[in-house]
PDB file of C-alpha atoms in Angstrom:
ATOM      1  CA  MET A  16     -10.178  15.170  25.025  1.00 58.00           C
ATOM      2  CA  ALA A  17     -10.664  15.559  21.291  1.00 61.00           C
ATOM      3  CA  ARG A  18     -10.005  12.607  19.034  1.00 68.00           C
ATOM      4  CA  LYS A  19      -7.483  12.699  16.228  1.00 70.00           C
ATOM      5  CA  PHE A  20      -9.145  14.087  13.125  1.00 68.00           C
ATOM      6  CA  THR A  21      -7.821  13.854   9.620  1.00 68.00           C
ATOM      7  CA  ALA A  22      -9.672  15.518   6.804  1.00 68.00           C
ATOM      8  CA  SER A  23      -8.119  13.231   4.191  1.00 68.00           C
ATOM      9  CA  LYS A  24     -11.085  10.840   4.085  1.00 72.00           C
ATOM     10  CA  THR A  25     -13.775  13.513   3.814  1.00 77.00           C
ATOM     11  CA  HIS A  26     -11.947  15.804   1.383  1.00 82.00           C
ATOM     12  CA  LEU A  27     -10.349  13.123  -0.777  1.00 85.00           C
ATOM     13  CA  ARG A  28     -11.244  13.644  -4.417  1.00 88.00           C
ATOM     14  CA  PRO A  29     -11.225  10.806  -6.939  1.00 88.00           C
ATOM     15  CA  ASP A  30      -8.608  11.042  -9.659  1.00 88.00           C
ATOM     16  CA  PRO A  31      -9.749  12.845 -12.838  1.00 89.00           C
ATOM     17  CA  ARG A  32      -9.097  10.074 -15.384  1.00 90.00           C
ATOM     18  CA  TYR A  33     -10.481   6.946 -13.699  1.00 91.00           C
ATOM     19  CA  GLY A  34     -12.753   8.426 -11.031  1.00 91.00           C
ATOM     20  CA  SER A  35     -11.227   6.154  -8.387  1.00 91.00           C
ATOM     21  CA  LYS A  36     -10.753   7.354  -4.812  1.00 92.00           C
ATOM     22  CA  LEU A  37      -8.028   4.753  -4.300  1.00 93.00           C
ATOM     23  CA  ALA A  38      -6.124   6.147  -7.280  1.00 94.00           C
ATOM     24  CA  GLY A  39      -6.598   9.677  -5.903  1.00 93.00           C
ATOM     25  CA  LYS A  40      -5.167   8.586  -2.560  1.00 93.00           C
ATOM     26  CA  PHE A  41      -2.271   6.843  -4.309  1.00 94.00           C
ATOM     27  CA  ILE A  42      -1.467   9.965  -6.354  1.00 94.00           C
ATOM     28  CA  ASN A  43      -1.437  12.003  -3.141  1.00 93.00           C
ATOM     29  CA  CYS A  44       1.044   9.527  -1.628  1.00 93.00           C
ATOM     30  CA  VAL A  45       3.285   9.667  -4.728  1.00 93.00           C
ATOM     31  CA  MET A  46       3.316  13.468  -4.526  1.00 93.00           C
ATOM     32  CA  HIS A  47       6.415  15.294  -3.224  1.00 93.00           C
ATOM     33  CA  ASN A  48       6.517  18.977  -2.236  1.00 93.00           C
ATOM     34  CA  GLY A  49       2.918  19.605  -3.344  1.00 91.00           C
ATOM     35  CA  LYS A  50       3.613  18.825  -6.997  1.00 94.00           C
ATOM     36  CA  LYS A  51       0.407  17.000  -7.789  1.00 93.00           C
ATOM     37  CA  SER A  52       0.654  17.337 -11.566  1.00 94.00           C
ATOM     38  CA  VAL A  53       4.038  15.569 -11.495  1.00 95.00           C
ATOM     39  CA  ALA A  54       2.566  12.795  -9.330  1.00 95.00           C
ATOM     40  CA  GLN A  55      -0.397  12.438 -11.700  1.00 95.00           C
ATOM     41  CA  ARG A  56       1.931  12.206 -14.694  1.00 96.00           C
ATOM     42  CA  ILE A  57       3.955   9.462 -12.961  1.00 96.00           C
ATOM     43  CA  PHE A  58       0.809   7.503 -12.086  1.00 96.00           C
ATOM     44  CA  TYR A  59      -0.845   7.828 -15.500  1.00 95.00           C
ATOM     45  CA  ASP A  60       2.389   6.945 -17.337  1.00 95.00           C
ATOM     46  CA  ALA A  61       2.597   3.828 -15.155  1.00 95.00           C
ATOM     47  CA  MET A  62      -1.020   2.997 -16.046  1.00 95.00           C
ATOM     48  CA  GLU A  63      -0.203   3.314 -19.767  1.00 95.00           C
ATOM     49  CA  LEU A  64       2.790   0.992 -19.336  1.00 95.00           C
ATOM     50  CA  ILE A  65       0.556  -1.520 -17.534  1.00 95.00           C
ATOM     51  CA  GLN A  66      -1.933  -1.282 -20.427  1.00 94.00           C
ATOM     52  CA  LYS A  67       0.871  -2.166 -22.876  1.00 95.00           C
ATOM     53  CA  ARG A  68       2.182  -5.062 -20.760  1.00 94.00           C
ATOM     54  CA  LEU A  69      -1.208  -6.560 -19.922  1.00 92.00           C
ATOM     55  CA  PRO A  70      -3.456  -5.767 -22.912  1.00 92.00           C
ATOM     56  CA  ASN A  71      -6.280  -8.063 -21.709  1.00 93.00           C
ATOM     57  CA  GLU A  72      -6.668  -6.228 -18.371  1.00 91.00           C
ATOM     58  CA  GLN A  73      -7.896  -2.736 -17.536  1.00 93.00           C
ATOM     59  CA  PRO A  74      -5.030  -0.830 -15.867  1.00 93.00           C
ATOM     60  CA  ILE A  75      -7.187   0.509 -13.016  1.00 94.00           C
ATOM     61  CA  ASP A  76      -8.291  -3.077 -12.248  1.00 94.00           C
ATOM     62  CA  VAL A  77      -4.660  -4.206 -12.232  1.00 94.00           C
ATOM     63  CA  PHE A  78      -3.876  -1.342  -9.850  1.00 95.00           C
ATOM     64  CA  THR A  79      -6.731  -2.130  -7.434  1.00 95.00           C
ATOM     65  CA  ARG A  80      -5.951  -5.871  -7.451  1.00 96.00           C
ATOM     66  CA  ALA A  81      -2.262  -5.116  -6.814  1.00 96.00           C
ATOM     67  CA  VAL A  82      -3.162  -2.996  -3.775  1.00 95.00           C
ATOM     68  CA  GLU A  83      -5.569  -5.722  -2.570  1.00 96.00           C
ATOM     69  CA  ASN A  84      -2.833  -8.352  -2.900  1.00 96.00           C
ATOM     70  CA  VAL A  85      -0.380  -6.311  -0.828  1.00 96.00           C
ATOM     71  CA  LYS A  86      -2.814  -5.506   2.025  1.00 96.00           C
ATOM     72  CA  PRO A  87      -1.757  -7.229   5.283  1.00 94.00           C
ATOM     73  CA  VAL A  88      -4.397  -9.050   7.325  1.00 94.00           C
ATOM     74  CA  ILE A  89      -2.401  -9.285  10.546  1.00 92.00           C
ATOM     75  CA  GLU A  90       0.625  -7.457  11.967  1.00 90.00           C
ATOM     76  CA  VAL A  91       2.680  -7.406  15.150  1.00 89.00           C
ATOM     77  CA  ARG A  92       2.491  -4.550  17.626  1.00 88.00           C
ATOM     78  CA  SER A  93       4.701  -3.957  20.634  1.00 87.00           C
ATOM     79  CA  LYS A  94       2.880  -4.381  23.932  1.00 84.00           C
ATOM     80  CA  ARG A  95       4.561  -3.718  27.257  1.00 85.00           C
ATOM     81  CA  VAL A  96       3.462  -6.135  29.978  1.00 83.00           C
ATOM     82  CA  GLY A  97       5.222  -5.873  33.318  1.00 86.00           C
ATOM     83  CA  GLY A  98       8.873  -5.271  32.539  1.00 88.00           C
ATOM     84  CA  ALA A  99       8.915  -7.041  29.193  1.00 87.00           C
ATOM     85  CA  THR A 100       7.914  -5.906  25.716  1.00 87.00           C
ATOM     86  CA  TYR A 101       6.145  -8.485  23.548  1.00 83.00           C
ATOM     87  CA  GLN A 102       5.471  -8.503  19.828  1.00 85.00           C
ATOM     88  CA  VAL A 103       1.728  -9.225  19.852  1.00 86.00           C
ATOM     89  CA  PRO A 104      -0.054 -10.246  16.616  1.00 88.00           C
ATOM     90  CA  MET A 105      -3.168  -8.125  15.972  1.00 89.00           C
ATOM     91  CA  GLN A 106      -5.743  -7.673  13.215  1.00 91.00           C
ATOM     92  CA  VAL A 107      -5.208  -4.682  10.926  1.00 91.00           C
ATOM     93  CA  ASN A 108      -8.169  -2.380  10.283  1.00 92.00           C
ATOM     94  CA  LYS A 109      -9.235  -1.503   6.728  1.00 93.00           C
ATOM     95  CA  THR A 110      -7.784   2.001   6.497  1.00 92.00           C
ATOM     96  CA  ARG A 111      -4.423   0.890   7.889  1.00 93.00           C
ATOM     97  CA  GLN A 112      -4.380  -2.057   5.461  1.00 94.00           C
ATOM     98  CA  GLN A 113      -4.803   0.316   2.543  1.00 94.00           C
ATOM     99  CA  THR A 114      -2.247   2.783   3.897  1.00 94.00           C
ATOM    100  CA  LEU A 115       0.370   0.071   4.455  1.00 95.00           C
ATOM    101  CA  ALA A 116      -0.221  -1.438   1.010  1.00 95.00           C
ATOM    102  CA  ILE A 117       0.226   1.939  -0.718  1.00 96.00           C
ATOM    103  CA  ARG A 118       3.291   2.725   1.399  1.00 95.00           C
ATOM    104  CA  TRP A 119       4.943  -0.643   0.669  1.00 96.00           C
ATOM    105  CA  ILE A 120       4.317  -0.432  -3.086  1.00 96.00           C
ATOM    106  CA  LEU A 121       5.799   3.073  -3.222  1.00 95.00           C
ATOM    107  CA  MET A 122       8.773   2.107  -1.040  1.00 95.00           C
ATOM    108  CA  ALA A 123       9.515  -0.888  -3.266  1.00 95.00           C
ATOM    109  CA  ALA A 124       9.309   1.295  -6.385  1.00 95.00           C
ATOM    110  CA  ARG A 125      11.485   4.042  -4.881  1.00 94.00           C
ATOM    111  CA  GLU A 126      14.178   1.583  -3.752  1.00 94.00           C
ATOM    112  CA  LYS A 127      14.893   0.591  -7.359  1.00 92.00           C
ATOM    113  CA  LYS A 128      17.429   2.975  -8.846  1.00 92.00           C
ATOM    114  CA  GLY A 129      18.396   4.153 -12.292  1.00 92.00           C
ATOM    115  CA  ARG A 130      15.049   4.290 -14.111  1.00 94.00           C
ATOM    116  CA  PRO A 131      12.153   6.744 -14.276  1.00 94.00           C
ATOM    117  CA  MET A 132       9.631   6.466 -11.444  1.00 94.00           C
ATOM    118  CA  SER A 133       6.731   5.635 -13.772  1.00 94.00           C
ATOM    119  CA  ILE A 134       8.553   2.552 -15.100  1.00 95.00           C
ATOM    120  CA  LYS A 135       9.544   1.427 -11.587  1.00 95.00           C
ATOM    121  CA  LEU A 136       5.965   1.937 -10.386  1.00 95.00           C
ATOM    122  CA  ALA A 137       4.518  -0.013 -13.313  1.00 95.00           C
ATOM    123  CA  ASP A 138       6.979  -2.863 -12.652  1.00 95.00           C
ATOM    124  CA  GLU A 139       6.023  -3.013  -8.985  1.00 95.00           C
ATOM    125  CA  LEU A 140       2.266  -2.854  -9.660  1.00 95.00           C
ATOM    126  CA  VAL A 141       2.462  -5.666 -12.233  1.00 95.00           C
ATOM    127  CA  ALA A 142       4.598  -7.715  -9.812  1.00 95.00           C
ATOM    128  CA  ALA A 143       2.081  -7.141  -6.991  1.00 95.00           C
ATOM    129  CA  PHE A 144      -0.754  -8.045  -9.368  1.00 95.00           C
ATOM    130  CA  ASN A 145       1.043 -11.367 -10.010  1.00 95.00           C
ATOM    131  CA  ARG A 146       1.661 -11.833  -6.248  1.00 95.00           C
ATOM    132  CA  GLU A 147       5.422 -11.321  -6.440  1.00 94.00           C
ATOM    133  CA  GLY A 148       7.867  -8.468  -5.951  1.00 93.00           C
ATOM    134  CA  ALA A 149       9.260  -6.529  -3.002  1.00 94.00           C
ATOM    135  CA  ALA A 150       5.905  -5.285  -1.633  1.00 95.00           C
ATOM    136  CA  ILE A 151       4.486  -8.835  -1.511  1.00 95.00           C
ATOM    137  CA  THR A 152       7.710 -10.015   0.157  1.00 95.00           C
ATOM    138  CA  ARG A 153       7.237  -7.310   2.790  1.00 95.00           C
ATOM    139  CA  ARG A 154       3.653  -8.477   3.407  1.00 95.00           C
ATOM    140  CA  GLU A 155       4.774 -12.101   3.708  1.00 95.00           C
ATOM    141  CA  ASN A 156       7.467 -11.103   6.226  1.00 94.00           C
ATOM    142  CA  VAL A 157       4.866  -9.273   8.344  1.00 93.00           C
ATOM    143  CA  HIS A 158       2.558 -12.317   8.253  1.00 91.00           C
ATOM    144  CA  ARG A 159       5.458 -14.659   9.080  1.00 93.00           C
ATOM    145  CA  MET A 160       6.431 -12.483  12.056  1.00 91.00           C
ATOM    146  CA  ALA A 161       2.836 -12.515  13.320  1.00 89.00           C
ATOM    147  CA  ASP A 162       2.694 -16.295  12.908  1.00 88.00           C
ATOM    148  CA  ALA A 163       5.970 -16.717  14.814  1.00 88.00           C
ATOM    149  CA  ASN A 164       4.629 -14.635  17.723  1.00 83.00           C
ATOM    150  CA  LYS A 165       1.272 -16.397  17.952  1.00 77.00           C
ATOM    151  CA  ALA A 166       2.164 -17.490  21.492  1.00 80.00           C
ATOM    152  CA  PHE A 167       1.738 -13.899  22.672  1.00 77.00           C
ATOM    153  CA  ALA A 168      -1.717 -13.468  21.123  1.00 77.00           C
ATOM    154  CA  HIS A 169      -3.357 -13.631  24.556  1.00 75.00           C
ATOM    155  CA  PHE A 170      -1.793 -10.194  25.332  1.00 74.00           C
ATOM    156  CA  ALA A 171      -3.938  -8.577  22.626  1.00 68.00           C
ATOM    157  CA  TRP A 172      -6.746  -6.707  24.368  1.00 64.00           C
TER     158      TRP A 172
END
């Protein structure tokens, strides 16, 4: 049986301004309905806002550190043993860590209403850079849940 294959890793192009593959992936996740130029404008406007707020830091470094800060190390997964379903804490692999971090940052930015997306995204990235904000809260909740279910760790195989 063939394994699941996604071409996103092999065909992923770095973004044109910073040359970062992580930024290219992030822009692709911001994108709706194939409108990549709109997604790029949102991302680059957010980077300019970050540059104004944190003049001592490079905006791409702030972005990468924010994503690193949001990455979860451990998560809970449902495992059915016998008739019961247990929430088993498990390590998260690198690609899933990155995917979850990007997803949580974008969800936190999209949940805020009433302002342009670039401003909301810049706010969330600066908050994640400073280890605060909704995305960091989400990560802490996942870690707390895994810590609470440590008793079921022996089901992880």
